Amino acid sequence: MIVWHGLSQFTAALGEVVAFVDIAARESIAEIAAKLEELAKQKASGRPGPEVISGHLRGGIKVAPIVRISGHSWGTEVGPTMIYSRRVELGFKNTDALGRTYTQPGYPYFIPAYEEVSILAQGIFRKRAAIALVRGHAT
């Protein structure tokens, strides 16, 4: 017969580490989302992105509340909310429903911000996970 001593303490300590890592995952999502919102607003503030006329496009870039997706996964949505956001980002070369023909160039602001933040995301996760593991180890 094998008897394990300290298994309940080990399991409890492991549970604490998992809890710290879960918090770190949520904090990582929050930091990444905030950075994406910040960069998208910067890039929607003049060339090479769109010029600022009313500020509604820039002000309409929002972060939705962070929610638990499943298990220890967290998520949110970051994006523009103005109805014309897509047209500004991608441009529009077509005829609209009223028969008006447009040849508008795109002024990307969100995609460049997303690409920039995508590069930073892994470092953010690593930094927060390392902090969580140190916290968990200290308990």
PDB file of C-alpha atoms in Angstrom, residues 32-52 55-63 78-81 85 88-89 107-117 120:
ATOM      1  CA  ILE A  32      -4.233  44.108 -24.135  1.00  0.00           C
ATOM      2  CA  ALA A  33      -7.740  45.491 -24.731  1.00  0.00           C
ATOM      3  CA  ALA A  34      -6.817  48.858 -23.212  1.00  0.00           C
ATOM      4  CA  LYS A  35      -3.662  49.022 -25.343  1.00  0.00           C
ATOM      5  CA  LEU A  36      -5.659  48.196 -28.494  1.00  0.00           C
ATOM      6  CA  GLU A  37      -8.224  50.889 -27.692  1.00  0.00           C
ATOM      7  CA  GLU A  38      -5.452  53.419 -27.026  1.00  0.00           C
ATOM      8  CA  LEU A  39      -3.524  52.647 -30.220  1.00  0.00           C
ATOM      9  CA  ALA A  40      -6.634  52.554 -32.419  1.00  0.00           C
ATOM     10  CA  LYS A  41      -7.662  55.983 -31.098  1.00  0.00           C
ATOM     11  CA  GLN A  42      -4.161  57.324 -31.758  1.00  0.00           C
ATOM     12  CA  LYS A  43      -4.217  55.952 -35.293  1.00  0.00           C
ATOM     13  CA  ALA A  44      -7.686  57.458 -35.869  1.00  0.00           C
ATOM     14  CA  SER A  45      -6.272  60.899 -35.125  1.00  0.00           C
ATOM     15  CA  GLY A  46      -4.850  61.977 -38.474  1.00  0.00           C
ATOM     16  CA  ARG A  47      -2.730  60.740 -41.341  1.00  0.00           C
ATOM     17  CA  PRO A  48      -1.902  58.107 -42.315  1.00  0.00           C
ATOM     18  CA  GLY A  49      -5.220  57.237 -40.620  1.00  0.00           C
ATOM     19  CA  PRO A  50      -8.390  59.277 -40.938  1.00  0.00           C
ATOM     20  CA  GLU A  51      -8.415  62.998 -40.242  1.00  0.00           C
ATOM     21  CA  VAL A  52     -10.436  64.093 -37.222  1.00  0.00           C
ATOM     22  CA  GLY A  55     -14.066  62.968 -33.152  1.00  0.00           C
ATOM     23  CA  HIS A  56     -16.981  60.510 -33.201  1.00  0.00           C
ATOM     24  CA  LEU A  57     -15.007  57.774 -34.974  1.00  0.00           C
ATOM     25  CA  ARG A  58     -12.192  57.970 -32.440  1.00  0.00           C
ATOM     26  CA  GLY A  59     -14.566  58.324 -29.492  1.00  0.00           C
ATOM     27  CA  GLY A  60     -16.587  55.349 -30.714  1.00  0.00           C
ATOM     28  CA  ILE A  61     -13.730  52.903 -30.249  1.00  0.00           C
ATOM     29  CA  LYS A  62     -14.761  50.973 -27.152  1.00  0.00           C
ATOM     30  CA  VAL A  63     -13.801  47.998 -24.994  1.00  0.00           C
ATOM     31  CA  VAL A  78     -12.620  45.973 -28.813  1.00  0.00           C
ATOM     32  CA  GLY A  79     -13.776  47.878 -31.835  1.00  0.00           C
ATOM     33  CA  PRO A  80     -15.329  50.886 -33.453  1.00  0.00           C
ATOM     34  CA  THR A  81     -19.026  51.499 -32.949  1.00  0.00           C
ATOM     35  CA  SER A  85     -16.178  52.843 -39.277  1.00  0.00           C
ATOM     36  CA  VAL A  88     -13.226  54.673 -43.201  1.00  0.00           C
ATOM     37  CA  GLU A  89     -10.981  51.670 -42.481  1.00  0.00           C
ATOM     38  CA  TYR A 107      -7.631  55.143 -44.000  1.00  0.00           C
ATOM     39  CA  PRO A 108      -6.719  52.132 -41.869  1.00  0.00           C
ATOM     40  CA  TYR A 109      -6.547  52.810 -38.172  1.00  0.00           C
ATOM     41  CA  PHE A 110      -7.905  49.727 -36.436  1.00  0.00           C
ATOM     42  CA  ILE A 111      -6.131  46.955 -38.364  1.00  0.00           C
ATOM     43  CA  PRO A 112      -2.687  48.582 -37.879  1.00  0.00           C
ATOM     44  CA  ALA A 113      -3.424  48.991 -34.156  1.00  0.00           C
ATOM     45  CA  TYR A 114      -4.540  45.352 -33.922  1.00  0.00           C
ATOM     46  CA  GLU A 115      -1.389  44.143 -35.684  1.00  0.00           C
ATOM     47  CA  GLU A 116       0.804  46.186 -33.350  1.00  0.00           C
ATOM     48  CA  VAL A 117      -0.953  44.933 -30.221  1.00  0.00           C
ATOM     49  CA  LEU A 120       2.826  42.884 -27.745  1.00  0.00           C
TER      50      LEU A 120
END
